[in-house]
Coordinates of C-alpha atoms and ligand atoms in Angstrom, one line a residue:
M1 CA 1.1 20.9 0.2
D2 CA 4.5 19.6 -1.0
T3 CA 6.3 19.1 2.3
A4 CA 9.7 19.3 0.8
T5 CA 9.2 23.1 -0.3
A6 CA 7.4 24.0 2.7
T7 CA 10.5 23.0 5.1
A8 CA 13.5 23.9 2.6
T9 CA 13.5 27.5 3.8
R10 CA 13.8 26.8 7.4
P11 CA 16.9 27.9 9.2
A12 CA 19.5 25.2 10.1
P13 CA 18.7 23.3 13.3
H14 CA 20.5 24.0 16.3
A15 CA 23.5 21.4 16.6
S16 CA 23.2 18.8 19.2
A17 CA 26.7 19.1 20.6
G18 CA 28.1 15.9 22.0
L19 CA 25.1 14.0 21.3
D20 CA 24.6 10.9 19.0
Y21 CA 21.6 12.4 17.2
D22 CA 19.3 15.5 17.2
T23 CA 16.3 13.2 17.4
I24 CA 15.5 9.6 18.2
I25 CA 12.2 8.3 17.1
I26 CA 11.0 5.0 18.8
G27 CA 8.9 3.0 16.2
A28 CA 8.9 2.9 12.2
G29 CA 5.1 2.6 11.6
L30 CA 3.2 5.3 9.9
S31 CA 3.9 8.0 12.3
G32 CA 7.7 7.2 12.8
L33 CA 8.1 7.1 9.1
Y34 CA 6.5 10.5 8.5
Q35 CA 8.3 11.9 11.5
L36 CA 11.8 10.8 10.2
Y37 CA 11.0 12.1 6.9
R38 CA 10.1 15.6 8.1
L39 CA 12.7 16.0 10.5
R40 CA 15.2 15.0 7.8
Q41 CA 13.7 17.9 5.7
Q42 CA 14.9 20.1 8.6
G43 CA 18.5 18.8 8.2
Q44 CA 18.2 16.9 11.3
N45 CA 20.4 13.9 12.2
V46 CA 17.5 11.4 13.1
K47 CA 17.9 7.8 14.2
V48 CA 14.8 5.5 14.3
F49 CA 14.7 2.3 16.4
E50 CA 12.3 -0.3 15.5
M51 CA 11.5 -3.7 17.3
G52 CA 10.6 -5.5 14.0
T53 CA 12.7 -6.5 11.0
G54 CA 10.7 -4.1 8.6
V55 CA 8.7 -1.0 8.5
G56 CA 4.9 -0.6 9.1
G57 CA 4.0 -0.9 12.8
T58 CA 0.7 -2.1 13.2
W59 CA 0.8 -3.4 9.4
Y60 CA 4.0 -5.1 10.0
W61 CA 3.0 -7.2 13.2
N62 CA -0.5 -7.8 12.5
R63 CA -0.2 -10.3 9.6
Y64 CA -2.9 -12.7 10.8
P65 CA -5.3 -14.2 8.2
G66 CA -8.2 -11.8 7.3
C67 CA -6.5 -8.7 8.4
R68 CA -7.3 -5.8 6.4
F69 CA -8.1 -2.1 6.6
D70 CA -11.4 -1.0 8.2
S71 CA -11.2 2.6 6.8
E72 CA -11.5 3.2 3.0
S73 CA -8.0 2.7 1.6
Y74 CA -7.7 5.9 -0.1
S75 CA -8.9 7.9 3.0
Y76 CA -6.2 5.9 5.0
G77 CA -2.8 6.5 3.1
F78 CA -0.6 9.3 3.4
S79 CA -1.9 12.7 2.0
W80 CA 1.4 14.6 2.1
S81 CA 3.2 13.4 -0.9
K82 CA 1.7 14.1 -4.5
E83 CA 4.1 11.5 -5.9
V84 CA 3.0 8.8 -3.6
L85 CA -0.8 9.6 -4.3
E86 CA 0.1 9.5 -8.0
E87 CA 2.1 6.5 -8.1
W88 CA 0.1 4.2 -5.8
D89 CA -2.8 2.3 -6.6
W90 CA -5.1 0.6 -4.2
T91 CA -6.7 -2.6 -5.3
E92 CA -9.5 -2.9 -2.9
H93 CA -11.7 -0.4 -1.0
F94 CA -10.4 -1.8 2.3
A95 CA -6.9 -3.1 1.5
P96 CA -5.7 -6.4 3.1
Q97 CA -2.6 -6.2 5.2
P98 CA 0.0 -7.6 2.7
E99 CA -0.8 -4.5 0.4
T100 CA -0.6 -2.1 3.4
E101 CA 2.8 -3.5 4.4
R102 CA 3.8 -3.2 0.7
Y103 CA 2.4 0.3 0.8
C104 CA 4.7 1.3 4.0
N105 CA 7.6 -0.3 2.0
F106 CA 6.9 1.8 -1.0
V107 CA 7.0 4.9 0.8
A108 CA 9.9 4.2 3.0
D109 CA 12.0 3.0 -0.2
K110 CA 10.9 6.1 -2.1
F111 CA 12.2 8.5 0.4
D112 CA 15.1 6.2 1.3
L113 CA 14.1 6.3 4.9
K114 CA 15.3 2.7 5.9
K115 CA 18.9 3.9 6.0
D116 CA 18.2 5.8 9.1
I117 CA 16.2 3.1 10.8
Q118 CA 18.0 0.4 12.8
F119 CA 15.7 -2.7 12.8
S120 CA 15.4 -5.5 15.6
A121 CA 16.1 -2.8 17.9
K122 CA 14.0 -2.9 20.9
V123 CA 14.0 0.1 23.2
K124 CA 14.4 -1.0 27.0
A125 CA 14.7 2.4 28.5
A126 CA 14.7 6.2 27.8
H127 CA 16.1 8.4 30.4
Y128 CA 16.1 12.2 30.4
Q129 CA 19.4 13.8 31.3
D130 CA 18.9 16.8 33.4
D131 CA 22.4 17.9 33.0
S132 CA 22.9 17.9 29.1
R133 CA 18.9 18.2 28.5
S134 CA 19.0 15.1 26.3
W135 CA 17.5 11.6 26.2
K136 CA 19.5 8.6 26.6
V137 CA 17.9 5.5 25.0
T138 CA 18.8 2.1 25.9
L139 CA 18.3 -1.0 23.7
T140 CA 17.7 -4.6 24.9
D141 CA 21.3 -5.5 23.3
G142 CA 22.7 -2.9 26.1
S143 CA 23.6 -0.2 23.7
E144 CA 23.0 3.5 24.7
H145 CA 22.3 6.4 22.3
T146 CA 21.7 10.1 23.0
A147 CA 19.5 12.8 21.4
R148 CA 18.2 16.1 22.2
W149 CA 14.6 15.3 21.2
L150 CA 12.7 12.0 21.7
V151 CA 9.8 11.2 19.7
T152 CA 7.7 8.1 20.6
A153 CA 6.0 6.8 17.7
V154 CA 4.9 3.6 19.4
G155 CA 1.1 3.2 18.4
P156 CA -2.1 3.0 20.5
L157 CA -2.4 -0.6 19.7
S158 CA 0.9 -2.3 19.7
A159 CA 1.3 -4.0 22.9
P160 CA -0.2 -7.5 22.4
V161 CA -1.7 -9.3 25.5
F162 CA -2.2 -12.8 26.2
P163 CA -5.0 -13.9 28.3
R164 CA -4.1 -14.4 32.2
I165 CA -5.3 -18.2 32.0
K166 CA -3.5 -20.9 34.2
G167 CA -1.3 -23.3 32.1
R168 CA -0.8 -21.3 29.0
D169 CA 2.9 -22.3 28.7
S170 CA 2.0 -25.9 29.1
Y171 CA 0.3 -26.1 25.6
K172 CA 2.2 -28.0 23.1
G173 CA 0.5 -27.3 19.9
E174 CA 0.8 -24.3 17.5
A175 CA 0.0 -21.2 19.4
Y176 CA -0.3 -17.6 17.9
H177 CA -1.3 -14.1 18.9
T178 CA -2.7 -12.3 16.2
G179 CA -0.5 -9.2 16.9
L180 CA 2.7 -11.3 16.7
W181 CA 1.6 -13.4 13.9
P182 CA 4.6 -15.2 12.3
K183 CA 6.0 -14.4 8.8
H184 CA 6.1 -18.1 7.8
E185 CA 2.9 -19.5 6.3
V186 CA 0.3 -20.9 8.8
T187 CA -2.2 -23.4 7.6
F188 CA -5.6 -24.7 9.0
E189 CA -6.3 -27.2 6.7
G190 CA -7.1 -30.6 8.6
K191 CA -6.6 -29.0 11.9
N192 CA -8.6 -28.4 14.9
V193 CA -8.4 -24.7 15.8
A194 CA -9.4 -22.7 18.7
V195 CA -9.8 -19.1 18.7
I196 CA -10.0 -17.0 22.0
G197 CA -11.4 -13.4 21.5
T198 CA -14.0 -11.7 19.4
G199 CA -13.0 -8.1 19.0
A200 CA -12.2 -6.5 15.5
T201 CA -9.3 -8.7 15.2
G202 CA -11.0 -12.0 16.3
V203 CA -13.9 -11.4 13.9
Q204 CA -11.6 -11.0 10.8
A205 CA -9.5 -13.8 11.7
I206 CA -12.4 -16.4 12.6
T207 CA -14.0 -15.7 9.2
E208 CA -10.8 -16.6 7.3
I209 CA -9.9 -19.5 9.5
A210 CA -13.4 -21.0 9.4
K211 CA -12.7 -21.3 5.5
T212 CA -10.3 -24.1 5.9
A213 CA -10.1 -25.2 9.3
K214 CA -11.3 -29.1 10.0
T215 CA -13.0 -27.6 13.1
L216 CA -13.1 -24.2 14.5
T217 CA -14.0 -23.6 18.2
V218 CA -14.6 -20.0 19.1
F219 CA -14.2 -18.9 22.7
Q220 CA -16.2 -15.8 23.1
R221 CA -16.4 -13.7 26.2
R222 CA -18.4 -10.5 25.6
P223 CA -19.6 -10.5 21.9
N224 CA -19.4 -7.3 19.8
W225 CA -21.7 -5.4 17.6
C226 CA -20.3 -6.2 14.1
K227 CA -21.2 -4.5 10.9
P228 CA -20.7 -5.5 7.5
L229 CA -17.7 -4.3 5.7
R230 CA -18.9 -4.7 1.9
N231 CA -15.4 -4.7 0.6
K232 CA -14.8 -4.4 -3.2
Q233 CA -12.0 -4.5 -5.6
I234 CA -11.0 -1.2 -7.2
S235 CA -10.6 -1.4 -10.9
K236 CA -7.9 0.6 -12.7
A237 CA -10.5 3.1 -14.0
E238 CA -12.1 3.5 -10.5
M239 CA -8.7 4.1 -9.0
D240 CA -7.9 7.0 -11.5
G241 CA -11.2 8.5 -10.6
I242 CA -10.2 8.1 -6.9
R243 CA -7.0 9.9 -7.9
Q244 CA -8.7 12.9 -9.4
R245 CA -10.7 13.2 -6.1
Y246 CA -8.0 12.9 -3.6
D247 CA -8.3 16.5 -2.6
E248 CA -12.0 16.1 -2.1
I249 CA -11.4 13.0 -0.2
F250 CA -8.8 14.3 2.3
R251 CA -10.8 17.6 2.7
K252 CA -13.8 15.6 3.7
C253 CA -11.8 13.6 6.4
Q254 CA -10.3 16.7 7.8
E255 CA -13.8 18.4 8.3
S256 CA -15.2 15.0 9.7
A257 CA -15.2 14.7 13.7
T258 CA -13.3 11.3 13.4
C259 CA -11.6 12.0 10.1
F260 CA -13.4 9.2 8.3
L261 CA -15.2 9.7 5.2
H262 CA -18.5 9.1 7.0
T263 CA -20.1 12.0 9.1
P264 CA -23.0 11.7 11.4
D265 CA -26.6 12.4 10.3
M266 CA -27.5 15.6 11.9
R267 CA -31.3 14.4 12.8
K268 CA -31.9 12.9 16.0
T269 CA -33.3 9.3 16.2
F270 CA -36.8 10.0 17.4
D271 CA -37.2 13.2 15.2
V272 CA -38.2 10.8 12.3
S273 CA -41.2 8.3 12.0
P274 CA -40.2 4.5 12.7
E275 CA -40.6 3.6 9.2
E276 CA -38.1 6.4 8.1
R277 CA -35.5 5.3 10.9
E278 CA -35.7 1.6 9.8
A279 CA -35.0 2.5 6.1
F280 CA -32.2 4.9 7.2
W281 CA -30.6 1.9 9.3
E282 CA -31.2 -0.6 6.6
H283 CA -29.6 1.9 4.1
Q284 CA -26.6 2.4 6.3
Y285 CA -26.1 -1.6 7.2
N286 CA -25.7 -1.9 3.3
E287 CA -23.4 0.6 2.9
P288 CA -19.5 0.1 3.2
G289 CA -17.2 0.7 6.0
F290 CA -18.2 2.6 9.2
S291 CA -21.4 4.3 7.9
M292 CA -23.5 2.7 10.5
W293 CA -21.3 3.5 13.5
V294 CA -19.7 7.0 12.6
G295 CA -22.7 8.1 10.2
G296 CA -25.6 7.5 12.6
F297 CA -28.2 9.7 14.0
R298 CA -26.3 12.2 15.9
D299 CA -27.6 11.3 19.3
M300 CA -26.9 7.6 18.9
M301 CA -23.8 7.8 21.3
T302 CA -25.4 10.1 24.1
N303 CA -29.0 9.1 24.3
K304 CA -29.5 5.5 25.7
A305 CA -33.1 5.2 24.3
A306 CA -31.7 6.1 20.8
N307 CA -28.7 3.6 21.3
D308 CA -31.1 0.9 22.3
A309 CA -33.2 1.5 19.1
V310 CA -30.3 1.0 16.9
S311 CA -28.9 -1.8 18.8
E312 CA -32.2 -3.7 18.4
F313 CA -32.1 -3.1 14.6
V314 CA -28.6 -4.7 14.5
A315 CA -29.6 -7.5 17.1
N316 CA -32.3 -8.5 14.5
K317 CA -29.9 -8.6 11.7
I318 CA -27.8 -11.1 13.7
R319 CA -30.9 -13.1 14.5
E320 CA -31.7 -13.1 10.6
R321 CA -28.3 -14.2 9.6
V322 CA -27.6 -16.9 12.4
K323 CA -29.8 -19.9 11.9
D324 CA -29.5 -21.4 15.5
P325 CA -31.6 -19.0 17.6
K326 CA -29.6 -20.0 20.7
V327 CA -26.3 -19.2 19.1
A328 CA -27.7 -15.9 17.5
E329 CA -28.7 -14.9 21.1
L330 CA -25.1 -15.5 22.4
L331 CA -23.8 -13.4 19.6
V332 CA -25.9 -10.4 20.7
P333 CA -24.3 -8.1 23.1
K334 CA -26.2 -7.7 26.3
E335 CA -23.9 -5.4 28.5
H336 CA -23.1 -2.6 25.9
G337 CA -24.9 -0.8 23.1
F338 CA -23.9 -0.5 19.3
G339 CA -20.9 1.7 18.9
T340 CA -20.1 2.1 22.5
R341 CA -17.1 0.0 21.9
R342 CA -15.1 -0.1 18.6
V343 CA -17.4 -1.9 15.8
P344 CA -15.7 -4.8 14.2
Q345 CA -16.3 -4.9 10.4
E346 CA -17.1 -8.1 9.0
S347 CA -17.3 -10.2 5.8
G348 CA -19.6 -13.0 6.4
Y349 CA -18.8 -13.4 10.3
Y350 CA -22.1 -14.2 11.4
E351 CA -22.7 -16.8 8.7
V352 CA -19.6 -18.7 9.9
Y353 CA -21.6 -20.1 12.8
N354 CA -24.1 -21.6 10.4
Q355 CA -21.0 -23.9 9.2
D356 CA -21.0 -27.6 10.7
N357 CA -17.2 -27.1 11.3
V358 CA -17.7 -24.2 13.6
K359 CA -18.8 -24.1 17.2
L360 CA -19.3 -21.2 19.5
V361 CA -18.6 -21.3 23.4
S362 CA -19.5 -18.7 25.6
I363 CA -17.0 -18.4 28.4
L364 CA -19.4 -16.2 30.2
E365 CA -21.4 -19.4 30.7
N366 CA -18.7 -21.9 30.6
P367 CA -15.4 -20.3 31.8
I368 CA -11.9 -21.4 30.5
E369 CA -10.4 -22.8 33.7
E370 CA -7.0 -24.0 32.4
I371 CA -4.9 -24.1 29.2
T372 CA -3.6 -27.9 29.0
E373 CA -0.7 -29.6 27.0
K374 CA -3.3 -30.6 24.4
G375 CA -5.8 -27.9 24.3
L376 CA -8.0 -26.5 27.1
R377 CA -10.5 -27.2 29.8
T378 CA -13.7 -25.3 30.5
A379 CA -15.9 -25.8 33.5
E380 CA -18.0 -28.3 31.2
Q381 CA -15.6 -29.9 29.0
D382 CA -11.8 -30.8 28.1
Y383 CA -10.9 -29.7 24.4
E384 CA -8.0 -31.0 22.3
F385 CA -6.7 -28.7 19.6
D386 CA -4.0 -28.6 17.0
M387 CA -3.7 -24.7 17.1
I388 CA -4.9 -22.1 19.7
V389 CA -5.2 -18.4 18.2
Y390 CA -5.2 -15.6 20.9
A391 CA -7.2 -12.6 19.4
T392 CA -7.1 -11.2 22.9
G393 CA -6.0 -7.6 22.0
F394 CA -3.7 -5.1 23.4
D395 CA -2.7 -3.1 26.3
A396 CA -4.1 -0.1 24.5
I397 CA -2.9 3.6 24.6
T398 CA -0.6 3.7 27.7
G399 CA 0.5 0.1 27.1
A400 CA 3.3 0.5 24.6
F401 CA 4.7 3.5 27.0
D402 CA 4.5 1.2 30.1
R403 CA 6.6 -1.4 28.3
I404 CA 9.5 1.0 28.3
D405 CA 11.2 2.4 31.3
I406 CA 10.6 6.1 30.7
R407 CA 12.1 8.5 33.1
G408 CA 11.7 12.4 32.9
A409 CA 13.3 15.1 35.0
G410 CA 14.7 13.9 38.4
G411 CA 14.3 10.3 37.4
Q412 CA 10.3 10.3 37.7
T413 CA 8.8 7.4 36.0
L414 CA 6.1 8.1 33.5
K415 CA 4.1 5.0 34.8
D416 CA 4.2 6.7 38.0
K417 CA 3.1 9.9 36.7
W418 CA 0.3 8.3 34.8
S419 CA -0.6 5.9 37.7
A420 CA -4.0 7.4 38.1
G421 CA -4.6 8.0 34.1
P422 CA -2.5 10.0 31.7
K423 CA -1.9 13.6 31.8
T424 CA -0.6 15.3 28.9
F425 CA -0.5 18.6 27.0
V426 CA -2.3 18.2 23.8
G427 CA -1.5 14.5 23.9
V428 CA 2.0 15.4 22.6
L429 CA 4.0 16.6 25.8
V430 CA 4.0 15.5 29.3
E431 CA 5.1 18.0 32.1
G432 CA 8.5 16.7 33.9
F433 CA 9.3 14.7 30.6
P434 CA 11.1 17.6 28.8
N435 CA 12.0 17.2 25.1
M436 CA 9.8 14.2 24.6
F437 CA 7.1 14.3 22.0
M438 CA 4.3 11.6 21.7
L439 CA 2.7 10.7 18.4
V440 CA -1.0 9.6 18.8
G441 CA -0.4 8.8 22.5
P442 CA -3.1 9.2 25.0
H443 CA -5.3 12.3 25.1
T444 CA -5.3 12.5 21.3
A445 CA -8.0 12.3 18.7
L446 CA -7.6 8.9 17.1
G447 CA -10.5 8.3 14.8
N448 CA -9.0 7.5 11.2
I449 CA -5.6 7.3 12.4
P450 CA -3.2 8.2 9.6
R451 CA -5.0 11.6 9.5
S452 CA -4.4 12.3 13.2
I453 CA -0.7 11.1 12.6
E454 CA -0.1 13.5 9.8
Y455 CA -1.3 16.3 12.0
A456 CA 0.5 15.1 14.8
V457 CA 3.8 14.7 13.0
E458 CA 3.4 18.3 11.4
W459 CA 2.7 19.9 14.7
V460 CA 5.7 18.2 16.4
D461 CA 7.9 19.1 13.3
D462 CA 7.0 22.6 13.6
L463 CA 7.7 22.8 17.4
I464 CA 11.3 21.2 17.0
G465 CA 11.9 23.8 14.1
H466 CA 10.6 26.6 16.4
L467 CA 12.8 25.3 19.2
S468 CA 15.8 24.7 16.9
A469 CA 15.6 28.1 15.3
R470 CA 15.8 29.9 18.8
G471 CA 18.6 27.6 19.8
A472 CA 16.3 26.3 22.7
T473 CA 17.5 23.0 24.1
Y474 CA 14.7 22.5 26.5
A475 CA 10.8 22.1 26.1
N476 CA 8.5 21.1 29.0
P477 CA 4.9 22.0 29.2
T478 CA 3.8 24.2 32.1
P479 CA 1.6 22.2 34.9
E480 CA -1.1 24.7 34.3
A481 CA -1.1 23.9 30.5
E482 CA -1.2 20.0 31.2
E483 CA -3.9 20.5 33.9
A484 CA -6.0 22.6 31.4
W485 CA -5.6 20.1 28.6
T486 CA -6.5 17.1 30.7
E487 CA -9.6 19.2 31.7
V488 CA -10.6 19.4 28.0
V489 CA -10.0 15.8 27.5
V490 CA -12.2 14.8 30.7
K491 CA -15.0 17.0 29.6
S492 CA -14.9 15.5 26.1
N493 CA -15.7 12.2 27.5
E494 CA -18.5 13.3 29.6
G495 CA -22.1 12.1 28.4
L496 CA -20.9 9.7 26.2
L497 CA -22.4 6.2 26.4
S498 CA -18.8 4.6 25.4
S499 CA -17.3 6.4 28.8
E500 CA -19.6 4.0 30.7
V501 CA -18.5 0.7 29.0
D502 CA -15.2 -1.4 29.8
S503 CA -13.0 -1.6 26.6
W504 CA -9.7 -0.7 25.4
M505 CA -10.9 2.9 24.8
T506 CA -11.5 3.3 28.4
G507 CA -8.2 1.6 29.4
V508 CA -9.7 -1.5 30.7
N509 CA -7.7 -4.7 30.4
Q510 CA -8.6 -7.5 32.8
N511 CA -5.3 -9.3 31.6
V512 CA -3.0 -6.4 32.7
E513 CA -2.1 -5.9 36.3
G514 CA -3.5 -2.5 37.5
K515 CA -5.6 -1.8 34.6
Q516 CA -9.1 -3.2 35.9
T517 CA -10.6 0.4 36.4
R518 CA -11.6 2.8 33.7
I519 CA -9.5 5.9 33.0
I520 CA -9.8 8.7 30.6
A521 CA -7.3 7.7 27.9
R522 CA -8.6 9.3 24.9
Y523 CA -9.6 12.8 23.5
S524 CA -13.4 12.3 22.3
G525 CA -14.0 15.7 21.0
T526 CA -13.9 16.4 17.3
A527 CA -10.7 16.2 15.4
P528 CA -11.2 19.8 14.0
A529 CA -11.6 21.1 17.6
F530 CA -8.5 19.3 18.5
R531 CA -6.5 20.9 15.7
E532 CA -7.9 24.4 16.6
Y533 CA -6.5 24.0 20.0
C534 CA -3.2 22.8 18.9
D535 CA -3.2 25.4 16.1
R536 CA -3.6 28.4 18.5
V537 CA -1.0 26.8 20.8
A538 CA 1.4 27.2 17.9
A539 CA 0.0 30.6 16.7
N540 CA 0.5 31.9 20.1
G541 CA 4.2 31.0 20.2
Y542 CA 3.8 28.1 22.4
T543 CA 3.5 30.0 25.4
E544 CA 2.1 26.9 27.4
I545 CA 5.6 25.4 26.8
A546 CA 8.6 26.3 29.0
T547 CA 11.8 26.7 26.9
A548 CA 15.3 27.3 27.5
Ligands
NAP1 P1 -10.0 -6.2 21.5 O1 -11.0 -5.5 20.6 O2 -9.5 -5.8 22.9 O3 -10.6 -7.7 21.6 C1 -9.9 -8.7 22.4 C2 -10.8 -9.7 22.6 O4 -10.3 -11.0 23.3 C3 -12.3 -9.5 23.3 O5 -13.3 -10.1 22.6 C4 -12.0 -9.9 24.6 O6 -13.2 -10.2 25.2 C5 -11.2 -11.1 24.4 N1 -10.4 -11.6 25.5 C6 -9.3 -10.8 26.2 N2 -8.9 -11.6 27.2 C7 -9.6 -12.7 27.3 C8 -9.5 -13.7 28.2 N3 -8.7 -13.8 29.1 N4 -10.4 -14.8 28.0 C9 -11.1 -14.6 26.9 N5 -11.3 -13.6 26.1 C10 -10.6 -12.7 26.2 O7 -8.6 -6.5 20.6 P2 -8.7 -6.6 19.0 O8 -9.7 -7.4 18.5 O9 -7.2 -7.1 18.7 O10 -8.9 -5.1 18.5 C11 -8.3 -4.0 19.1 C12 -8.4 -2.8 18.2 O11 -7.6 -2.9 17.2 C13 -9.7 -2.7 17.5 O12 -10.8 -2.3 18.3 C14 -9.4 -1.7 16.4 O13 -9.3 -0.4 16.9 C15 -8.2 -2.3 15.9 N6 -8.2 -3.2 14.8 C16 -8.4 -2.6 13.7 C17 -8.6 -3.1 12.5 C18 -8.7 -2.5 11.1 O14 -8.9 -1.4 11.1 N7 -8.6 -3.3 10.1 C19 -8.6 -4.8 12.7 C20 -8.5 -5.2 13.9 C21 -8.3 -4.5 15.0 P3 -13.8 -8.9 26.2 O15 -14.4 -8.1 25.2 O16 -14.9 -9.8 26.9 O17 -12.9 -8.3 27.2

């Protein structure tokens, strides 16, 4: 659908008298960019505050070596602009970060979005003003800005976290966090490099760094189950073919539970013979992308025996690929099954451990005791490094919210409200925080994120349009509506093996104060069911939201 036509006929929005803007958006990643575009189409006066110096969010900050899509490029880009689909060529099935950052800039420039974005603008606080039914946003430079509506487009994986290890500040060599990677060139040639962390990020970075570093020492806590990405270039002719199939591609994503191109096999693991099972997994292992994770037998994530079986298949692949059996065994996860944490996608990751310049240290067996001036010390050994790379992840889902002092009606802090885990209405609104709308915040369907972003942005856009058309200046979900949705979210996680595992998906981060126990952070039902619920709310005139 062409959005420009869809929104052109809307009534002019209610003027936000005495306020600086109609809407303030925090963040200029994919969600912030699209929300800006949509609200501008409504004739709104919108301001985006972005911490970085450029657009792209995740694809701006994560410029570490090896960073690339794990979703098929053409399933990841925006679907809302026919012109962008016509004009943009993806060059790889799983595009590398520089290409994605270029893509974000291409979209922002095409729709002249940057003129409404203030860069290097870090939001320190956002306080709801009861008397004027508006939000006051304070930046770290002390400036204050007001708006009727506040949209948080802060991303679920955007608050980088360093490990809590004694002495980190004393290290004198080069040190980088993957999620805060510098724009200047970083080289590894001739250097002794350490990487701490082996999640989806670490796996990509390690594979790349190992190509040129003099030595690479990987400090692994819990290993992950990785699956080959099987990336390939996209030729011009192939891209033309993809362009012809865009409608079908996006339809498939909309229909699938997690918005990826892959869908589960509707058979159960033990419905088929051992030979058939093995052949199926072999086929999936050789397919690109999330085939094996998202496209597995349908009981893989709920039946322990089924999950053990597929885990054993992947464990044997690791054992085949890593020459030293002791190292291979260190790389086989023992405390969680395949797919119960995010599956990193790799391009030669396991073979890295066959190289002479690479060493794996299990810090479960040999804990890091201290970071020193020249490197680090484990229980067994002192190491010296020219560079330490922290691939230690993010304070996920609620972390970016926690880093802003967000206060709702009566001065209640969001952090307090969520102290026992998030409570939301359809993952977008929070009772007691009127006029605030979250894009892909807690309790939403994540999956192939841009697909979720597009839906969330359009839902928020419709809601703001609805409120504006009625001259409403206040929108706050009822406690009952919030309770009901939170219950749906809790139920959606029941029976899933992933709910029994510590990971960013269950809100656990040992490096963050107060995040040592699991919470229900995500909606784990299907994306179509999520959309159906939200569509119903809109079709019923948003009766679950108190307006004035
Ligand atoms: P992550 O999955 O949370 O991994 C962090 C890693 O650091 C883990 O191996 C963790 O070990 C380790 N770690 C944390 N604190 C440590 C400490 N104090 N000492 C030693 N090790 C420590 O984070 P991530 O790899 O950045 O990935 C986060 C998410 O970003 C992914 O799951 C994915 O959704 C997304 N991502 C997407 C792409 C893509 O699409 N292309 C690429 C990369 C990442 P434990 O496991 O033991 O905690």
